[in-house]
PDB file of C-alpha atoms in Angstrom:
ATOM      1  CA  MET C 960      40.012 -33.653  15.837  1.00  0.00           C
ATOM      2  CA  PRO C 961      36.980 -31.538  16.392  1.00  0.00           C
ATOM      3  CA  SER C 962      33.595 -33.243  16.111  1.00  0.00           C
ATOM      4  CA  THR C 963      31.402 -32.300  13.053  1.00  0.00           C
ATOM      5  CA  ARG C 964      28.172 -33.395  14.843  1.00  0.00           C
ATOM      6  CA  PRO C 965      27.208 -29.968  16.139  1.00  0.00           C
ATOM      7  CA  ALA C 966      27.732 -28.359  12.724  1.00  0.00           C
ATOM      8  CA  VAL C 967      25.656 -31.116  10.982  1.00  0.00           C
ATOM      9  CA  ALA C 968      22.989 -30.813  13.534  1.00  0.00           C
ATOM     10  CA  THR C 969      22.816 -27.074  13.098  1.00  0.00           C
ATOM     11  CA  ALA C 970      22.717 -27.431   9.354  1.00  0.00           C
ATOM     12  CA  VAL C 971      19.881 -29.950   9.473  1.00  0.00           C
ATOM     13  CA  LEU C 972      17.976 -27.718  11.944  1.00  0.00           C
ATOM     14  CA  ALA C 973      18.535 -24.737   9.737  1.00  0.00           C
ATOM     15  CA  LEU C 974      17.349 -26.558   6.570  1.00  0.00           C
ATOM     16  CA  GLY C 975      14.417 -27.953   8.483  1.00  0.00           C
ATOM     17  CA  THR C 976      13.151 -24.525   9.530  1.00  0.00           C
ATOM     18  CA  LEU C 977      13.872 -22.838   6.206  1.00  0.00           C
ATOM     19  CA  PRO C 978      10.514 -23.803   4.604  1.00  0.00           C
ATOM     20  CA  GLY C 979       8.516 -22.491   7.498  1.00  0.00           C
ATOM     21  CA  VAL C 980      10.466 -19.160   7.540  1.00  0.00           C
ATOM     22  CA  ALA C 981      10.035 -18.826   3.746  1.00  0.00           C
ATOM     23  CA  ALA C 982       6.351 -19.492   4.119  1.00  0.00           C
ATOM     24  CA  ALA C 983       5.939 -16.927   6.756  1.00  0.00           C
ATOM     25  CA  GLN C 984       7.497 -14.233   4.475  1.00  0.00           C
ATOM     26  CA  SER C 985       4.953 -12.302   2.441  1.00  0.00           C
ATOM     27  CA  SER C 986       5.763 -10.960  -1.034  1.00  0.00           C
ATOM     28  CA  SER C 987       3.232  -8.094  -0.660  1.00  0.00           C
ATOM     29  CA  PRO C 988       3.177  -5.654   2.269  1.00  0.00           C
ATOM     30  CA  GLN C 989       0.421  -6.269   4.792  1.00  0.00           C
ATOM     31  CA  LEU C 990      -1.429  -3.429   6.542  1.00  0.00           C
ATOM     32  CA  SER C 991      -1.677  -3.641  10.378  1.00  0.00           C
ATOM     33  CA  PRO C 992      -5.115  -4.656  11.704  1.00  0.00           C
ATOM     34  CA  GLY C 993      -5.765  -1.082  12.762  1.00  0.00           C
ATOM     35  CA  ALA C 994      -5.007   0.196   9.249  1.00  0.00           C
ATOM     36  CA  GLN C 995      -7.182  -2.440   7.676  1.00  0.00           C
ATOM     37  CA  PHE C 996     -10.009  -1.453   9.954  1.00  0.00           C
ATOM     38  CA  ILE C 997      -9.649   2.179   9.094  1.00  0.00           C
ATOM     39  CA  ALA C 998      -9.348   1.551   5.362  1.00  0.00           C
ATOM     40  CA  ALA C 999     -12.372  -0.758   5.218  1.00  0.00           C
ATOM     41  CA  PHE C1000     -14.520   1.276   7.514  1.00  0.00           C
ATOM     42  CA  GLY C1001     -13.596   4.653   5.922  1.00  0.00           C
ATOM     43  CA  PHE C1002     -14.025   3.456   2.343  1.00  0.00           C
ATOM     44  CA  SER C1003     -17.438   1.751   3.051  1.00  0.00           C
ATOM     45  CA  PHE C1004     -18.681   4.595   5.293  1.00  0.00           C
ATOM     46  CA  VAL C1005     -17.785   7.393   2.815  1.00  0.00           C
ATOM     47  CA  LEU C1006     -19.354   5.426  -0.185  1.00  0.00           C
ATOM     48  CA  GLY C1007     -22.336   4.560   1.986  1.00  0.00           C
ATOM     49  CA  VAL C1008     -22.907   8.148   2.865  1.00  0.00           C
ATOM     50  CA  LEU C1009     -22.704   9.188  -0.750  1.00  0.00           C
ATOM     51  CA  VAL C1010     -25.133   6.455  -1.942  1.00  0.00           C
ATOM     52  CA  LEU C1011     -27.542   6.986   0.942  1.00  0.00           C
ATOM     53  CA  ALA C1012     -27.471  10.761   0.417  1.00  0.00           C
ATOM     54  CA  ILE C1013     -28.110  10.606  -3.356  1.00  0.00           C
ATOM     55  CA  ALA C1014     -30.599   7.752  -3.501  1.00  0.00           C
ATOM     56  CA  PRO C1015     -32.105   6.940  -0.035  1.00  0.00           C
ATOM     57  CA  ARG C1016     -35.277   5.240  -1.413  1.00  0.00           C
ATOM     58  CA  TRP C1017     -33.219   3.036  -3.751  1.00  0.00           C
ATOM     59  CA  VAL C1018     -30.918   1.916  -0.931  1.00  0.00           C
ATOM     60  CA  GLU C1019     -33.960   1.145   1.201  1.00  0.00           C
ATOM     61  CA  SER C1020     -35.482  -0.883  -1.589  1.00  0.00           C
ATOM     62  CA  VAL C1021     -32.248  -2.776  -2.066  1.00  0.00           C
ATOM     63  CA  ALA C1022     -31.903  -3.321   1.631  1.00  0.00           C
ATOM     64  CA  ASP C1023     -35.577  -4.491   1.885  1.00  0.00           C
ATOM     65  CA  GLU C1024     -35.049  -6.955  -0.908  1.00  0.00           C
ATOM     66  CA  ALA C1025     -31.933  -8.365   0.708  1.00  0.00           C
ATOM     67  CA  ALA C1026     -33.588  -8.552   4.196  1.00  0.00           C
ATOM     68  CA  THR C1027     -36.648 -10.301   2.737  1.00  0.00           C
ATOM     69  CA  ASP C1028     -34.557 -13.323   1.638  1.00  0.00           C
ATOM     70  CA  LEU C1029     -31.226 -12.890   3.437  1.00  0.00           C
ATOM     71  CA  PRO C1030     -29.825 -16.408   2.802  1.00  0.00           C
ATOM     72  CA  VAL C1031     -30.421 -16.180  -0.888  1.00  0.00           C
ATOM     73  CA  ALA C1032     -29.005 -12.647  -1.037  1.00  0.00           C
ATOM     74  CA  VAL C1033     -25.841 -13.863   0.817  1.00  0.00           C
ATOM     75  CA  ALA C1034     -25.412 -16.859  -1.336  1.00  0.00           C
ATOM     76  CA  LEU C1035     -25.944 -14.977  -4.560  1.00  0.00           C
ATOM     77  CA  GLY C1036     -23.560 -12.242  -3.406  1.00  0.00           C
ATOM     78  CA  THR C1037     -20.821 -14.673  -2.294  1.00  0.00           C
ATOM     79  CA  PHE C1038     -21.026 -17.240  -5.013  1.00  0.00           C
ATOM     80  CA  GLY C1039     -22.437 -15.127  -7.754  1.00  0.00           C
ATOM     81  CA  TYR C1040     -19.567 -12.643  -7.388  1.00  0.00           C
ATOM     82  CA  VAL C1041     -16.868 -15.383  -7.547  1.00  0.00           C
ATOM     83  CA  LEU C1042     -18.594 -17.182 -10.348  1.00  0.00           C
ATOM     84  CA  VAL C1043     -18.926 -14.060 -12.466  1.00  0.00           C
ATOM     85  CA  LEU C1044     -15.300 -13.231 -11.752  1.00  0.00           C
ATOM     86  CA  VAL C1045     -14.119 -16.727 -12.891  1.00  0.00           C
ATOM     87  CA  GLY C1046     -16.470 -16.658 -15.882  1.00  0.00           C
ATOM     88  CA  LEU C1047     -15.046 -13.260 -16.934  1.00  0.00           C
ATOM     89  CA  PHE C1048     -11.570 -14.628 -16.606  1.00  0.00           C
ATOM     90  CA  LEU C1049     -12.308 -17.648 -18.695  1.00  0.00           C
ATOM     91  CA  VAL C1050     -13.983 -15.581 -21.397  1.00  0.00           C
ATOM     92  CA  GLY C1051     -10.978 -13.143 -21.283  1.00  0.00           C
ATOM     93  CA  LEU C1052      -8.667 -15.962 -22.286  1.00  0.00           C
ATOM     94  CA  THR C1053      -9.608 -15.345 -25.946  1.00  0.00           C
ATOM     95  CA  LEU C1054      -8.685 -12.114 -27.799  1.00  0.00           C
ATOM     96  CA  ILE C1055     -12.392 -11.498 -28.611  1.00  0.00           C
ATOM     97  CA  GLY C1056     -13.341 -12.346 -25.051  1.00  0.00           C
ATOM     98  CA  LEU C1057     -11.353  -9.324 -23.752  1.00  0.00           C
ATOM     99  CA  LEU C1058     -13.934  -7.049 -25.411  1.00  0.00           C
ATOM    100  CA  ILE C1059     -16.411  -8.533 -22.972  1.00  0.00           C
ATOM    101  CA  THR C1060     -14.092  -9.112 -19.995  1.00  0.00           C
ATOM    102  CA  ILE C1061     -12.787  -5.558 -19.565  1.00  0.00           C
ATOM    103  CA  PRO C1062     -16.211  -3.837 -19.438  1.00  0.00           C
ATOM    104  CA  GLY C1063     -17.582  -6.817 -17.393  1.00  0.00           C
ATOM    105  CA  LEU C1064     -14.886  -6.345 -14.764  1.00  0.00           C
ATOM    106  CA  LEU C1065     -15.538  -2.712 -14.568  1.00  0.00           C
ATOM    107  CA  VAL C1066     -19.329  -3.292 -14.001  1.00  0.00           C
ATOM    108  CA  LEU C1067     -18.476  -5.972 -11.462  1.00  0.00           C
ATOM    109  CA  ALA C1068     -16.196  -3.592  -9.579  1.00  0.00           C
ATOM    110  CA  ALA C1069     -18.980  -0.961  -9.577  1.00  0.00           C
ATOM    111  CA  ILE C1070     -21.459  -3.526  -8.207  1.00  0.00           C
ATOM    112  CA  ALA C1071     -19.028  -4.416  -5.438  1.00  0.00           C
ATOM    113  CA  MET C1072     -18.172  -0.850  -4.660  1.00  0.00           C
ATOM    114  CA  VAL C1073     -21.900   0.067  -4.211  1.00  0.00           C
ATOM    115  CA  GLY C1074     -22.955  -3.245  -2.906  1.00  0.00           C
ATOM    116  CA  THR C1075     -20.383  -3.379  -0.070  1.00  0.00           C
ATOM    117  CA  PRO C1076     -21.731  -0.393   1.843  1.00  0.00           C
ATOM    118  CA  ILE C1077     -25.360  -1.540   1.112  1.00  0.00           C
ATOM    119  CA  GLY C1078     -24.449  -5.030   2.573  1.00  0.00           C
ATOM    120  CA  ALA C1079     -23.023  -3.253   5.649  1.00  0.00           C
ATOM    121  CA  TYR C1080     -26.153  -1.111   5.839  1.00  0.00           C
ATOM    122  CA  VAL C1081     -28.329  -4.178   5.806  1.00  0.00           C
ATOM    123  CA  LEU C1082     -26.330  -5.625   8.780  1.00  0.00           C
ATOM    124  CA  GLY C1083     -26.401  -2.265  10.513  1.00  0.00           C
ATOM    125  CA  ARG C1084     -30.153  -1.984  10.040  1.00  0.00           C
ATOM    126  CA  ALA C1085     -30.628  -5.472  11.568  1.00  0.00           C
ATOM    127  CA  LEU C1086     -28.458  -4.352  14.559  1.00  0.00           C
ATOM    128  CA  THR C1087     -30.277  -1.113  15.126  1.00  0.00           C
ATOM    129  CA  ASP C1088     -33.677  -2.647  14.673  1.00  0.00           C
ATOM    130  CA  ALA C1089     -32.752  -5.131  17.411  1.00  0.00           C
ATOM    131  CA  GLY C1090     -32.136  -2.092  19.639  1.00  0.00           C
ATOM    132  CA  ASN C1091     -35.469  -0.498  18.548  1.00  0.00           C
ATOM    133  CA  VAL C1092     -33.590   2.431  16.852  1.00  0.00           C
ATOM    134  CA  GLU C1093     -34.705   3.545  13.367  1.00  0.00           C
ATOM    135  CA  ASN C1094     -32.001   5.767  11.975  1.00  0.00           C
ATOM    136  CA  ARG C1095     -30.515   5.074   8.602  1.00  0.00           C
ATOM    137  CA  TRP C1096     -27.292   6.964   9.280  1.00  0.00           C
ATOM    138  CA  LEU C1097     -26.722   5.104  12.616  1.00  0.00           C
ATOM    139  CA  SER C1098     -27.542   1.778  10.751  1.00  0.00           C
ATOM    140  CA  LEU C1099     -24.799   2.720   8.132  1.00  0.00           C
ATOM    141  CA  LEU C1100     -22.358   3.548  10.920  1.00  0.00           C
ATOM    142  CA  ALA C1101     -22.957   0.351  12.786  1.00  0.00           C
ATOM    143  CA  GLY C1102     -22.728  -1.834   9.767  1.00  0.00           C
ATOM    144  CA  THR C1103     -19.542  -0.194   8.451  1.00  0.00           C
ATOM    145  CA  VAL C1104     -17.968  -0.522  11.908  1.00  0.00           C
ATOM    146  CA  VAL C1105     -18.652  -4.273  11.792  1.00  0.00           C
ATOM    147  CA  LEU C1106     -17.333  -4.354   8.225  1.00  0.00           C
ATOM    148  CA  GLY C1107     -14.135  -2.626   9.311  1.00  0.00           C
ATOM    149  CA  GLY C1108     -13.791  -4.927  12.347  1.00  0.00           C
ATOM    150  CA  VAL C1109     -14.174  -8.182  10.289  1.00  0.00           C
ATOM    151  CA  SER C1110     -11.782  -6.783   7.693  1.00  0.00           C
ATOM    152  CA  ALA C1111      -9.031  -6.497  10.384  1.00  0.00           C
ATOM    153  CA  VAL C1112      -9.248 -10.215  11.300  1.00  0.00           C
ATOM    154  CA  PRO C1113      -6.012 -11.885  10.104  1.00  0.00           C
ATOM    155  CA  ILE C1114      -6.172 -14.531   7.455  1.00  0.00           C
ATOM    156  CA  VAL C1115     -10.047 -14.766   7.090  1.00  0.00           C
ATOM    157  CA  GLY C1116     -10.718 -11.079   7.019  1.00  0.00           C
ATOM    158  CA  ASP C1117     -11.347 -10.930   3.269  1.00  0.00           C
ATOM    159  CA  LEU C1118     -13.759 -13.851   3.478  1.00  0.00           C
ATOM    160  CA  LEU C1119     -15.621 -12.263   6.390  1.00  0.00           C
ATOM    161  CA  ASN C1120     -15.625  -9.026   4.543  1.00  0.00           C
ATOM    162  CA  LEU C1121     -17.221 -10.663   1.533  1.00  0.00           C
ATOM    163  CA  LEU C1122     -19.935 -12.289   3.763  1.00  0.00           C
ATOM    164  CA  VAL C1123     -20.868  -8.904   5.283  1.00  0.00           C
ATOM    165  CA  ALA C1124     -20.998  -7.213   1.820  1.00  0.00           C
ATOM    166  CA  SER C1125     -22.686 -10.188   0.049  1.00  0.00           C
ATOM    167  CA  PRO C1126     -26.384  -9.190   0.698  1.00  0.00           C
ATOM    168  CA  GLY C1127     -25.885  -5.880  -1.137  1.00  0.00           C
ATOM    169  CA  ILE C1128     -23.769  -7.385  -3.868  1.00  0.00           C
ATOM    170  CA  GLY C1129     -26.244 -10.270  -4.309  1.00  0.00           C
ATOM    171  CA  VAL C1130     -29.301  -8.032  -4.767  1.00  0.00           C
ATOM    172  CA  LEU C1131     -27.424  -5.827  -7.243  1.00  0.00           C
ATOM    173  CA  LEU C1132     -26.243  -8.892  -9.187  1.00  0.00           C
ATOM    174  CA  ALA C1133     -29.871 -10.254  -9.296  1.00  0.00           C
ATOM    175  CA  ARG C1134     -31.179  -6.783 -10.463  1.00  0.00           C
ATOM    176  CA  SER C1135     -28.497  -6.594 -13.075  1.00  0.00           C
ATOM    177  CA  LYS C1136     -29.450 -10.094 -14.265  1.00  0.00           C
ATOM    178  CA  ARG C1137     -33.031  -8.952 -14.431  1.00  0.00           C
ATOM    179  CA  ALA C1138     -32.247  -5.831 -16.305  1.00  0.00           C
ATOM    180  CA  ILE C1139     -30.098  -7.771 -18.885  1.00  0.00           C
ATOM    181  CA  ALA C1140     -32.940 -10.322 -19.358  1.00  0.00           C
ATOM    182  CA  ASP C1141     -35.490  -7.585 -19.824  1.00  0.00           C
ATOM    183  CA  ALA C1142     -33.274  -5.827 -22.344  1.00  0.00           C
ATOM    184  CA  LEU C1143     -32.974  -8.950 -24.423  1.00  0.00           C
TER     185      LEU C1143
END
C-alpha cells in the first residue's frame, strides 16, 4: 500500500504557501520602475515648464515662501493634503455634502497638479544653489529628475513623491486658506 505522507506533506506545503502567493499578486497592473520614472518626471516637467513659463514671478514667490519655512511647508503639504482629502470624503457621505465634495476634490487635484512641480522646483533650486548655479530651468530639471527617481522606488515611491511635492502643495494650501478667510 502506497504511503500518503508525501501527498499530505505536499498539500500542507501548498496550503502554507498559498497566502503568500495570493498576497504577492496585485489586482492592478504595476508599471515598471523605468516607466514610473518617465511618467512622474515627464508629467511634472511638462507641467512645471508650463507654470514657470506662464507665471515665473508667481512660481518664485511660492518657492521663496516654501524655502523660508521648509519644515512647515512640508508638514502642511503632507498632512494638510491628506486631512483635506479625508475631510472631503467624510463630508461627501451625505447627499448635500456631495455638492461640496466634488468641487473640493477638483480644487484639491488642481492644487496637487500645480504644487507637485513647484515642490520639485523648490528641491531643484536647493540643489542648484548648492552648486552655485542660478538657472530656474535647470532647477526645474533637477527637481523633476529627483521626483521621477523617488517615484520609481518600489513600495514607498508614492510616499517619497508626496514628500518631494509637499512644499509646493503646502504653500498652495496655505494660500488657498488665506484667500478663503479673506473672502469671508
